[in-house]
Coordinates of C-alpha atoms in Angstrom, one line a residue:
Chain A
M248 CA -42.8 117.4 25.2
T249 CA -39.6 118.5 25.8
N250 CA -38.6 120.7 28.7
R251 CA -35.2 122.2 29.8
W252 CA -34.5 119.3 31.9
S253 CA -31.7 117.9 29.6
Y254 CA -30.3 121.5 29.0
N255 CA -27.1 122.2 30.4
R256 CA -25.1 124.8 28.3
A257 CA -21.3 123.7 28.4
G258 CA -22.2 120.2 29.4
L259 CA -25.1 119.7 26.5
R260 CA -26.0 116.3 26.4
P261 CA -24.9 114.7 23.2
V262 CA -28.5 113.7 22.2
T263 CA -29.5 117.0 22.2
E264 CA -26.3 118.3 20.4
K265 CA -27.1 115.9 17.8
I266 CA -31.0 117.2 17.4
L267 CA -29.5 120.2 17.6
R268 CA -27.2 119.7 14.7
R269 CA -30.1 118.1 12.7
F270 CA -31.9 121.6 13.2
T271 CA -28.9 123.5 12.9
L272 CA -27.9 121.9 9.2
L273 CA -31.4 122.5 8.1
F274 CA -31.4 126.1 9.4
A275 CA -28.2 126.4 7.6
A276 CA -28.9 125.2 4.3
L277 CA -31.9 127.5 4.3
V278 CA -30.2 130.7 5.5
C279 CA -26.1 130.2 4.6
P280 CA -27.1 130.6 0.6
L281 CA -28.3 134.0 1.4
L282 CA -25.1 135.1 3.2
P283 CA -22.0 136.4 1.6
L284 CA -19.3 133.7 1.0
P285 CA -16.9 133.9 3.8
A286 CA -13.5 135.6 3.6
Q287 CA -10.7 133.3 2.6
A288 CA -7.5 134.1 4.5
G289 CA -5.3 133.6 7.2
D290 CA -3.7 130.7 8.5
A291 CA -5.1 128.0 10.9
P292 CA -3.2 128.3 14.4
P293 CA -0.3 126.1 15.7
W294 CA -2.8 123.8 17.3
M295 CA -4.3 122.8 14.5
H296 CA -0.8 122.5 12.1
A297 CA 0.4 120.2 14.9
L298 CA -2.0 117.8 13.8
V299 CA -1.8 117.8 10.0
N300 CA 0.2 114.5 10.2
A301 CA -1.2 113.2 13.2
P302 CA -2.1 109.1 13.0
L303 CA -5.8 108.6 12.9
P304 CA -7.9 106.9 15.3
A305 CA -8.7 103.4 14.5
H306 CA -12.0 103.9 11.9
D307 CA -13.8 101.6 9.3
E308 CA -14.4 102.5 5.7
K309 CA -18.1 104.2 6.8
T310 CA -16.4 106.7 9.0
N311 CA -17.8 110.4 7.9
A312 CA -15.0 111.7 9.9
V313 CA -12.5 111.5 13.0
L314 CA -12.3 114.0 16.1
L315 CA -8.6 114.8 15.7
Y316 CA -8.4 117.2 19.2
A317 CA -10.8 118.6 21.1
E318 CA -10.1 120.8 24.5
E319 CA -12.3 122.2 26.7
N320 CA -11.5 124.5 29.4
V321 CA -13.7 125.6 32.2
N322 CA -13.0 128.7 34.3
V323 CA -15.7 129.0 37.1
I324 CA -15.5 132.6 38.0
S325 CA -17.8 132.7 40.7
A326 CA -21.5 131.3 40.8
D327 CA -23.0 133.3 38.4
K328 CA -20.4 133.4 36.1
I329 CA -18.6 130.3 34.0
K330 CA -15.9 130.8 30.9
T331 CA -15.8 128.1 28.7
T332 CA -13.7 127.9 25.9
V333 CA -13.4 125.6 23.2
R334 CA -11.1 123.8 20.5
R335 CA -12.0 121.0 18.3
A336 CA -10.8 119.9 14.9
Y337 CA -11.9 117.0 12.8
K338 CA -10.5 115.5 9.9
V339 CA -13.1 114.8 7.2
L340 CA -12.8 111.4 5.3
R341 CA -15.8 111.1 3.0
P342 CA -18.6 113.5 1.4
E343 CA -20.9 112.4 3.9
G344 CA -18.9 114.8 6.3
H345 CA -19.1 117.7 4.3
D346 CA -22.3 119.0 5.7
D347 CA -22.0 117.5 9.5
Y348 CA -18.6 119.4 10.5
G349 CA -18.9 122.3 8.0
I350 CA -20.6 124.2 10.2
V351 CA -19.5 125.2 14.1
F352 CA -22.9 126.2 16.2
V353 CA -22.7 127.3 19.7
P354 CA -26.1 126.8 21.9
F355 CA -26.4 129.7 24.5
R356 CA -29.3 131.5 26.9
S357 CA -29.8 134.9 26.0
P358 CA -29.9 137.1 27.7
G359 CA -27.7 136.0 30.4
E360 CA -24.9 134.3 28.3
K361 CA -22.4 135.3 25.3
V362 CA -20.4 133.9 22.7
N363 CA -17.3 136.0 23.2
S364 CA -15.4 134.8 20.3
M365 CA -15.7 132.4 17.6
R366 CA -13.1 131.4 14.8
A367 CA -12.7 128.6 12.4
W368 CA -10.2 127.3 10.0
C369 CA -9.5 125.1 7.3
I370 CA -6.2 123.2 6.4
P371 CA -6.9 121.7 2.9
A372 CA -5.0 118.9 1.5
Q373 CA -3.3 121.1 -0.7
G374 CA -3.3 125.0 -1.0
K375 CA -3.7 127.7 1.5
D376 CA -5.3 127.4 4.7
Y377 CA -9.0 129.1 5.0
E378 CA -10.3 131.3 8.1
V379 CA -13.7 132.4 9.3
K380 CA -14.1 134.9 12.0
D381 CA -16.7 136.2 14.4
K382 CA -17.8 138.4 11.9
E383 CA -19.2 135.9 9.6
A384 CA -20.9 134.3 11.9
I385 CA -25.0 134.5 12.4
E386 CA -27.1 134.3 15.6
A387 CA -30.4 132.8 15.4
S388 CA -33.2 131.7 17.3
L389 CA -34.3 127.5 17.1
P390 CA -36.7 126.7 14.5
K391 CA -40.0 125.4 16.2
V392 CA -40.8 122.0 15.9
E393 CA -43.5 120.2 17.6
G394 CA -43.3 118.8 21.0
S395 CA -40.6 121.9 21.7
E396 CA -40.8 125.5 23.4
L397 CA -43.0 127.8 21.9
V398 CA -41.2 130.4 23.6
S399 CA -37.3 130.1 24.7
D400 CA -34.4 132.0 25.5
L401 CA -32.0 129.4 23.8
R402 CA -30.4 130.5 20.8
I403 CA -27.4 129.5 18.9
K404 CA -24.5 131.5 16.5
L405 CA -23.4 129.3 13.9
L406 CA -20.4 129.5 11.6
Q407 CA -20.1 128.2 8.0
I408 CA -16.3 126.6 7.6
P409 CA -15.3 126.7 4.0
A410 CA -14.4 123.3 2.3
P411 CA -15.1 120.5 4.7
D412 CA -14.0 117.9 2.2
P413 CA -12.5 114.7 2.4
G414 CA -8.8 115.0 3.2
N415 CA -9.1 118.4 4.5
I416 CA -9.0 119.3 8.5
V417 CA -11.6 121.4 9.9
G418 CA -11.3 123.4 13.5
Y419 CA -12.6 125.5 15.1
E420 CA -12.1 127.6 18.5
Y421 CA -14.7 129.8 20.6
E422 CA -15.2 131.0 24.1
V423 CA -18.5 131.4 25.8
E424 CA -19.7 132.8 29.0
E425 CA -22.5 131.5 30.9
Q426 CA -24.6 132.1 33.7
P427 CA -25.3 128.7 35.8
I428 CA -28.8 128.2 36.6
V429 CA -27.3 124.5 37.9
L430 CA -23.8 124.4 39.1
Q431 CA -22.9 121.4 37.2
E432 CA -20.9 120.8 34.0
G433 CA -20.3 118.1 31.5
W434 CA -17.8 116.7 29.5
S435 CA -19.0 115.1 26.2
F436 CA -15.8 112.9 25.1
Q437 CA -17.2 110.1 23.3
Q438 CA -19.3 110.8 19.8
D439 CA -20.6 108.9 16.7
I440 CA -17.0 109.2 15.3
P441 CA -13.7 108.0 16.7
V442 CA -11.9 110.6 19.1
R443 CA -8.1 110.8 18.8
E444 CA -7.9 112.6 21.7
S445 CA -9.7 115.2 24.2
H446 CA -8.7 117.2 27.2
Y447 CA -11.0 118.7 30.0
S448 CA -9.5 121.2 32.1
L449 CA -11.7 122.7 35.4
Q450 CA -10.4 125.9 37.0
L451 CA -12.2 126.4 40.5
P452 CA -12.1 129.6 42.5
S453 CA -10.3 129.3 46.2
G454 CA -12.4 127.0 48.4
W455 CA -14.5 125.5 46.1
E456 CA -14.6 121.6 45.3
Y457 CA -16.1 119.7 42.6
K458 CA -17.3 116.2 42.2
A459 CA -16.7 114.2 38.8
A460 CA -18.7 111.1 37.8
F461 CA -18.4 109.3 34.8
L462 CA -21.2 107.9 32.7
N463 CA -20.8 104.6 30.5
Y464 CA -17.0 105.2 30.9
A465 CA -14.2 104.1 33.1
D466 CA -13.3 106.6 35.8
V467 CA -10.2 109.0 34.6
K468 CA -8.6 110.2 37.3
P469 CA -7.3 114.1 36.7
V470 CA -3.8 115.6 37.2
Q471 CA -3.9 118.4 39.4
A472 CA -2.3 121.1 36.6
G473 CA -2.2 124.2 39.1
N474 CA -3.6 125.7 41.8
N475 CA -7.4 124.5 42.0
L476 CA -7.2 123.3 38.3
W477 CA -7.6 119.9 37.2
Q478 CA -7.0 118.2 34.0
W479 CA -8.5 115.3 32.6
T480 CA -8.0 113.6 29.1
V481 CA -8.8 110.6 27.4
S482 CA -7.8 109.0 23.7
D483 CA -8.6 107.0 21.5
V484 CA -12.2 107.0 22.1
K485 CA -14.3 104.2 19.9
G486 CA -16.9 106.1 18.0
L487 CA -20.7 105.0 18.8
R488 CA -22.1 104.4 15.4
E489 CA -26.3 104.2 15.2
E490 CA -27.7 101.1 14.7
R491 CA -31.7 100.6 14.2
E492 CA -33.5 100.1 17.6
M493 CA -30.9 100.7 19.6
P494 CA -31.0 102.0 23.6
P495 CA -30.8 105.7 23.7
M496 CA -27.4 107.5 23.0
Q497 CA -27.6 109.2 26.2
G498 CA -27.4 106.1 28.1
L499 CA -24.5 104.6 26.3
L500 CA -22.3 107.2 25.4
G501 CA -19.4 108.3 27.3
Q502 CA -19.6 111.6 29.6
M503 CA -18.3 113.1 32.7
I504 CA -20.6 115.2 35.0
V505 CA -18.8 117.7 37.4
S506 CA -20.9 119.3 40.1
L507 CA -19.4 122.5 41.7
F508 CA -19.5 123.2 45.2
P509 CA -18.6 126.6 46.5
P510 CA -17.7 127.4 49.8
G511 CA -20.8 126.5 51.9
G512 CA -22.3 124.4 49.7
P513 CA -24.4 124.7 46.1
G514 CA -27.3 126.0 48.3
A515 CA -30.0 126.5 45.7
K516 CA -27.9 126.0 42.8
G517 CA -26.7 122.3 42.8
F518 CA -26.6 118.7 44.2
S519 CA -24.4 116.3 44.4
N520 CA -27.0 113.0 44.4
W521 CA -30.5 111.9 43.4
H522 CA -31.6 112.9 46.9
D523 CA -30.1 116.3 47.1
M524 CA -31.4 116.5 43.3
G525 CA -35.2 116.1 44.7
S526 CA -34.8 118.9 47.2
W527 CA -33.2 121.1 45.1
Y528 CA -36.3 120.9 42.6
L529 CA -38.7 121.1 45.7
N530 CA -37.2 124.7 46.6
L531 CA -38.2 125.5 42.6
E532 CA -41.8 124.1 43.3
S533 CA -42.2 125.6 46.3
G534 CA -45.5 127.2 46.7
R535 CA -45.8 126.9 42.9
A536 CA -48.9 124.7 43.3
D537 CA -50.4 127.0 45.8
A538 CA -54.5 127.2 44.5
S539 CA -56.1 130.3 43.6
P540 CA -60.2 131.2 44.3
D541 CA -60.7 130.1 40.6
I542 CA -58.8 126.8 41.0
K543 CA -60.9 125.9 44.1
Q544 CA -63.9 126.9 42.7
K545 CA -63.0 125.1 39.8
V546 CA -62.1 121.7 41.3
A547 CA -66.0 122.0 43.3
S548 CA -67.7 122.3 39.9
L549 CA -65.7 119.4 38.5
T550 CA -66.5 117.5 41.4
A551 CA -69.5 118.5 42.3
S552 CA -71.3 115.1 40.8
A553 CA -68.4 112.9 41.0
P554 CA -69.8 110.3 43.7
A555 CA -66.2 108.6 44.7
T556 CA -62.9 110.0 45.1
L557 CA -61.6 108.4 42.1
D558 CA -64.6 109.7 39.8
K559 CA -62.9 113.1 41.4
M560 CA -59.6 112.4 40.6
K561 CA -60.5 111.3 37.1
A562 CA -62.2 114.7 36.3
I563 CA -59.5 116.7 37.1
A564 CA -57.2 114.3 35.4
S565 CA -59.6 114.7 32.6
F566 CA -59.5 118.9 32.7
V567 CA -55.8 118.8 32.7
Q568 CA -55.4 116.8 29.8
D569 CA -58.0 118.2 27.8
D570 CA -58.6 122.1 28.7
I571 CA -54.6 122.8 29.4
R572 CA -53.3 123.4 26.1
Y573 CA -49.6 122.1 25.6
V574 CA -47.5 125.0 25.4
A575 CA -44.0 125.5 26.4
I576 CA -42.4 128.8 27.5
E577 CA -38.9 128.2 29.3
L578 CA -36.9 131.2 30.1
G579 CA -33.9 131.2 32.2
I580 CA -34.8 128.8 35.2
G581 CA -38.0 128.1 33.3
G582 CA -36.7 125.2 31.6
W583 CA -36.7 123.6 35.1
Q584 CA -39.1 126.0 37.7
P585 CA -42.9 125.1 36.8
H586 CA -45.1 128.4 36.5
P587 CA -47.6 129.1 39.3
A588 CA -50.9 127.1 38.9
A589 CA -52.6 130.3 39.2
D590 CA -51.1 131.3 36.1
I591 CA -51.5 128.1 34.2
F592 CA -55.5 127.9 35.0
G593 CA -56.1 131.2 34.2
H594 CA -54.0 131.3 30.9
R595 CA -55.2 127.3 30.3
Y596 CA -51.9 126.2 28.7
G597 CA -48.5 125.1 30.1
D598 CA -45.8 122.4 29.7
C599 CA -45.3 119.1 31.0
K600 CA -44.3 120.6 34.4
D601 CA -47.2 123.2 34.5
K602 CA -49.6 120.6 33.6
A603 CA -48.4 118.6 36.7
T604 CA -48.2 121.2 39.1
L605 CA -51.7 122.3 38.1
T606 CA -53.2 118.8 38.3
S607 CA -51.2 118.6 42.0
S608 CA -53.0 121.9 43.1
M609 CA -56.5 120.8 42.0
L610 CA -56.0 117.0 43.5
R611 CA -54.9 118.6 46.6
Q612 CA -58.1 120.5 46.9
I613 CA -59.9 117.1 47.2
G614 CA -57.2 115.9 49.7
V615 CA -55.3 114.1 47.5
N616 CA -51.5 114.2 47.8
S617 CA -49.1 114.0 44.6
Y618 CA -45.5 113.9 43.8
Q619 CA -43.7 115.2 40.9
V620 CA -41.7 112.6 38.9
A621 CA -39.0 113.7 37.0
I622 CA -38.4 111.2 33.5
N623 CA -36.5 110.7 30.3
T624 CA -39.0 109.3 27.6
E625 CA -36.5 107.6 26.1
R626 CA -36.5 104.3 28.3
G627 CA -32.7 103.7 28.5
S628 CA -31.5 107.2 29.3
I629 CA -31.6 107.1 32.9
L630 CA -30.4 104.0 34.8
P631 CA -30.0 102.8 38.7
Q632 CA -26.5 103.5 38.0
T633 CA -26.3 106.8 36.9
P634 CA -24.9 110.0 38.5
A635 CA -27.5 112.7 39.5
Y636 CA -27.5 114.9 36.6
L637 CA -30.2 116.7 34.7
G638 CA -30.8 114.2 32.2
F639 CA -34.9 114.5 32.2
N640 CA -36.8 115.7 29.5
H641 CA -40.3 115.7 30.9
E642 CA -42.4 115.6 33.9
I643 CA -45.5 113.4 35.0
L644 CA -47.1 113.0 38.8
A645 CA -47.0 110.3 41.0
I646 CA -50.6 110.4 43.1
Q647 CA -51.0 109.0 46.6
L648 CA -53.8 106.8 46.4
P649 CA -55.9 107.5 49.1
K650 CA -56.8 104.1 50.9
D651 CA -60.5 104.3 49.9
V652 CA -59.4 104.1 46.4
S653 CA -59.1 100.9 44.6
S654 CA -60.0 99.4 41.0
P655 CA -58.9 97.3 38.7
S656 CA -58.6 100.2 36.0
L657 CA -55.2 101.5 38.1
I658 CA -52.6 99.7 36.3
A659 CA -49.8 102.0 36.8
T660 CA -49.0 102.1 40.9
L661 CA -46.4 101.2 42.9
D662 CA -46.0 100.4 46.3
D663 CA -43.7 103.0 47.7
P664 CA -42.3 102.3 51.5
K665 CA -42.9 105.7 52.6
L666 CA -46.0 106.7 50.5
G667 CA -47.8 103.8 49.9
K668 CA -49.8 102.8 46.7
I669 CA -48.9 105.2 44.5
L670 CA -50.4 105.7 40.7
F671 CA -48.3 107.1 38.1
F672 CA -50.4 109.8 35.8
D673 CA -48.9 111.6 32.7
P674 CA -51.1 115.2 32.8
T675 CA -49.8 115.5 28.9
D676 CA -51.0 112.4 27.7
E677 CA -54.7 112.8 26.5
L678 CA -54.6 109.6 24.7
T679 CA -53.6 107.1 27.6
P680 CA -56.4 106.4 29.9
F681 CA -55.9 107.2 33.5
G682 CA -54.7 104.4 35.4
Q683 CA -52.0 103.3 32.8
I684 CA -49.0 104.9 31.5
R685 CA -47.8 104.8 28.0
G686 CA -44.9 102.4 26.5
A687 CA -42.0 105.0 26.7
L688 CA -42.3 105.5 30.7
Q689 CA -42.9 101.9 31.4
A690 CA -40.2 100.2 33.3
N691 CA -37.9 103.6 32.8
Y692 CA -36.6 105.6 35.6
G693 CA -37.7 108.5 37.0
L694 CA -36.8 111.0 39.8
L695 CA -39.4 110.7 42.5
I696 CA -39.7 114.4 44.1
T697 CA -41.0 114.4 47.8
P698 CA -40.5 116.2 50.8
D699 CA -38.1 114.2 51.8
G700 CA -35.8 114.5 48.8
G701 CA -35.6 112.6 45.7
E702 CA -35.6 109.2 44.7
L703 CA -34.6 107.2 41.9
V704 CA -37.7 104.6 41.2
E705 CA -38.7 102.3 38.6
L706 CA -41.8 102.7 37.3
P707 CA -44.2 99.8 36.4
S708 CA -44.8 97.6 33.2
Q709 CA -48.0 96.6 31.9
A710 CA -49.1 93.3 30.5
P711 CA -48.2 93.0 27.0
S712 CA -52.2 92.1 26.4
M713 CA -52.8 96.0 27.1
N714 CA -50.7 97.3 24.4
S715 CA -52.1 95.2 21.5
I716 CA -53.9 94.5 17.6
Q717 CA -56.1 92.0 17.7
R718 CA -57.0 91.4 14.1
T719 CA -59.7 88.7 13.0
A720 CA -60.9 88.5 9.2
K721 CA -63.6 86.4 7.4
L722 CA -62.0 86.0 3.8
T723 CA -63.8 84.3 1.1
L724 CA -61.8 83.3 -2.7
D725 CA -63.8 82.7 -5.2
T726 CA -62.6 80.2 -8.2
R727 CA -60.7 82.8 -10.3
G728 CA -58.7 84.2 -7.1
N729 CA -60.4 87.0 -6.3
L730 CA -60.7 87.9 -2.3
Q731 CA -63.3 89.8 -0.3
G732 CA -63.1 90.6 3.3
Q733 CA -64.8 92.2 6.5
V734 CA -61.8 92.6 9.0
E735 CA -62.3 93.6 12.8
E736 CA -59.2 95.2 14.4
V737 CA -59.3 96.1 17.9
R738 CA -56.4 97.9 19.6
L739 CA -55.5 98.3 23.3
G740 CA -52.3 100.9 24.7
D741 CA -49.9 102.4 22.5
R742 CA -51.3 100.4 19.5
A743 CA -54.6 102.7 20.4
A744 CA -53.0 105.3 20.9
V745 CA -50.6 105.9 17.9
E746 CA -54.1 105.8 15.6
R747 CA -55.6 108.2 17.6
F748 CA -53.1 111.0 17.5
R749 CA -52.3 110.2 13.8
L750 CA -56.4 110.9 13.6
R751 CA -56.3 113.8 16.0
T752 CA -56.6 116.3 12.9
V753 CA -58.5 114.7 10.4
S754 CA -62.1 115.7 9.8
N755 CA -63.2 113.9 6.5
D756 CA -64.0 110.2 6.0
K757 CA -61.6 109.8 3.0
D758 CA -58.6 111.2 5.2
R759 CA -59.9 108.8 8.1
I760 CA -59.6 105.9 6.3
K761 CA -56.0 106.1 5.4
P762 CA -54.4 104.1 8.0
I763 CA -56.6 101.1 6.5
E764 CA -55.5 102.3 3.3
N765 CA -51.8 101.7 4.1
L766 CA -52.1 98.6 6.1
L767 CA -54.1 97.0 3.2
A768 CA -51.3 98.4 0.6
G769 CA -48.3 96.9 2.7
S770 CA -50.0 93.7 1.9
L771 CA -52.1 93.7 -1.0
S772 CA -51.0 94.8 -4.5
N773 CA -54.5 95.6 -6.0
F774 CA -57.7 96.0 -3.6
Q775 CA -60.5 98.3 -3.1
I776 CA -62.1 99.3 0.4
T777 CA -65.8 98.6 0.0
Q778 CA -66.6 100.0 3.9
A779 CA -64.7 101.2 6.9
S780 CA -65.7 102.6 10.1
I781 CA -63.7 103.9 13.1
Q782 CA -64.8 103.1 16.4
N783 CA -64.3 104.8 20.0
L784 CA -61.9 107.6 18.2
A785 CA -62.6 110.2 21.1
Y786 CA -63.0 108.0 24.3
P787 CA -59.2 106.4 25.1
D788 CA -60.7 105.1 27.7
R789 CA -62.1 102.3 25.4
P790 CA -60.6 100.1 22.5
F791 CA -59.8 101.7 19.5
G792 CA -61.4 99.8 16.6
F793 CA -61.1 99.5 12.7
T794 CA -63.8 97.6 10.9
Y795 CA -63.3 97.5 7.3
S796 CA -64.0 95.5 4.0
F797 CA -62.5 94.9 0.9
V798 CA -62.4 93.1 -2.6
A799 CA -58.7 92.2 -3.7
I800 CA -58.8 91.2 -7.4
N801 CA -56.3 88.2 -8.5
Y802 CA -55.5 87.6 -4.8
A803 CA -54.5 83.9 -5.5
K804 CA -53.0 82.7 -8.7
T805 CA -54.4 80.2 -10.8
A806 CA -52.6 77.3 -11.9
G807 CA -55.2 75.1 -14.4
N808 CA -57.6 74.4 -11.6
L809 CA -55.4 74.9 -8.2
L810 CA -55.6 77.9 -6.6
L811 CA -52.2 79.4 -5.2
V812 CA -52.8 81.4 -2.2
R813 CA -50.9 83.1 0.7
P814 CA -52.5 82.4 3.6
R815 CA -51.1 85.7 5.5
V816 CA -53.4 88.2 4.1
L817 CA -53.0 91.0 6.3
G818 CA -50.1 92.4 8.6
A819 CA -46.2 92.1 8.6
K820 CA -44.2 91.3 11.4
G821 CA -40.8 90.0 9.9
D822 CA -38.1 93.0 10.0
G823 CA -35.1 92.9 8.4
V824 CA -33.4 95.2 11.2
L825 CA -30.7 92.5 11.8
E826 CA -30.1 91.9 8.4
T827 CA -26.7 94.0 8.3
K828 CA -23.0 93.0 7.2
E829 CA -21.6 94.0 10.3
P830 CA -22.3 92.6 13.9
R831 CA -24.8 93.8 16.0
Q832 CA -23.1 96.4 18.7
F833 CA -26.2 97.0 21.0
P834 CA -29.4 95.5 22.2
H835 CA -31.9 95.8 20.2
R836 CA -35.3 97.3 21.5
I837 CA -38.7 95.7 20.7
Chain B
M40 CA -62.0 76.3 4.7
L41 CA -58.4 77.7 5.6
N42 CA -57.9 78.7 9.1
Y43 CA -55.1 80.7 9.7
T44 CA -54.2 82.1 13.1
R45 CA -51.1 83.7 14.3
T46 CA -50.2 85.9 17.7
F47 CA -46.8 87.7 18.3
E48 CA -46.1 88.8 21.8
V49 CA -43.5 90.9 22.8
K50 CA -42.1 89.3 25.8
Q51 CA -39.1 91.4 26.7
L52 CA -38.2 95.3 26.1
S53 CA -34.4 94.5 24.5
V54 CA -32.9 91.8 23.6
P55 CA -29.3 91.2 24.4
V56 CA -26.3 91.4 21.5
S57 CA -25.6 87.8 22.8
Q58 CA -29.3 86.9 21.5
A59 CA -29.0 88.8 18.2
A60 CA -28.2 85.9 16.5
D61 CA -31.5 84.1 17.5
L62 CA -33.7 86.8 17.0
K63 CA -32.5 87.1 13.3
K64 CA -33.2 83.6 13.3
F65 CA -36.8 84.1 14.4
Y66 CA -37.5 87.1 11.9
R67 CA -36.5 85.1 9.0
I68 CA -39.1 82.7 10.4
I69 CA -42.1 84.9 10.2
A70 CA -41.0 86.4 7.1
S71 CA -40.6 82.9 5.7
D72 CA -44.0 82.2 7.2
E73 CA -45.8 85.5 5.5
R74 CA -44.6 84.5 2.2
N75 CA -45.7 80.9 2.5
T76 CA -48.8 79.7 -0.2
A77 CA -51.2 77.3 0.2
V78 CA -52.4 75.3 -3.0
L79 CA -56.3 74.9 -3.2
K80 CA -57.8 72.3 -5.1
P81 CA -61.5 72.0 -6.1
Q82 CA -63.0 69.3 -4.6
N83 CA -64.9 67.0 -7.1

């Protein structure tokens, strides 16, 4: 369900960069063997050679590489043109670093942006330097993955660096020209590997101002290095290595967000706080939720037989979830600006912000107001102390509940001081009953966008019992140790949604019982399912159920006339996630 | 007849680092229980 909320060229968020890197590595593994071998000639530049004997930042034996030097120079030419030059040099320490640091890739939007130059080098531990130039680079669109954009103007330019082997230094430099949609840049100086030194400079035209805010790192004061030129430097930055079940990297990695202000203010292109970001977004969505005659007619037909306002709301919600296919077409500002409701309705497809816009348009026809909420589905990415920036990747709706609408089924509500009771609703999530929100959105922070501007709000949590598995079994053991069982499982919340999602395209019975087979296989070595059925697969507003019978031969072990039996027959909750040699660094997400 | 009942309820979304050792111990207790066996003897 990605939209372009989290994309910003120069300040590509570290988590997005990591995902991009994985796709790029996969892409490169498929394409690069088909390319001619890069030329091997030319000396690496002096700035790289200066690093040959540089002391390495502190690291341990599991560190694949260290970033010796990073430099990012942002030159703001106008509100429509920014040039950025980047230099980076890594020392590869382990064979596992070969793939990650042997390819340089630069994302850019096309048309509108371009990579003006790109070169890379390897200084091997022994022997002559290698060089690869622009002409050896390839440009490509990103591969399609489920939940991502079908059509996007995001491209990558990538260059393979020779010999990224342990002991060698690999580095690159490039220049990219950007046509900013939002006047905000980012400096992602912290990574999953240690960083020896990182520099960032900002050159502004006369009369421009900036506001810098640090995330997850102590403020660093810049040095004014010239007329409208500022420089920041950090050194010996610790790498944040991934741990299982850790909070999202976006909420942990040190970064600097720079908001840019031309004379007279950013206008339609920027913001300096959440309130202003809300206004910026309102400007983008202005007029987009206007209802066409076809939309009005559809609302009338959907709600004609609905007795009460809540029933009308549910009918509209169901239509947008089930009848509008999720397809993201995001070009330019389309990464943030929804399509017009009339187009979404006419084409019967849209991404998350499109579906929210259409829902809002339709609800308005029955006198119900609603407001967009930008959110990041990785809870912990946006926190109350996070400065305003494009760190969201999803959009849902906050429906202002009319006074006559009240029901115990409406759980995901919040009392807003200005709007009254609001109900959060995700038009892209057809697996969660109306009135609830899935786990990833609960206790998460979203930007509520109203005519007064934006406000960061915490979405409500639901009771644990609403996200549960209840398993009841009647089991019979015979004297030979054979076990027969009848099991009933009732699943609610995300536990139900995940099974419905898994089974959504399955049509034959043999495949439908695979989840049950997998569950039993996790606990029994020798079993046969004798009967199985699923309840309420197609009804998200009802509990999901598995009912099954099985036989497990030799479940209990015989010892003379005794039987040794494991009372815990099914399901495993013990988790070895914390059984590591290294002490835990980050909170453990449950 | 053997009755076996257990309930696992998550009450907080995140466990801080300071409580990681307690969580590790808790998971070990669960794993140990899941491996436990009972000995059944026929009634004569």
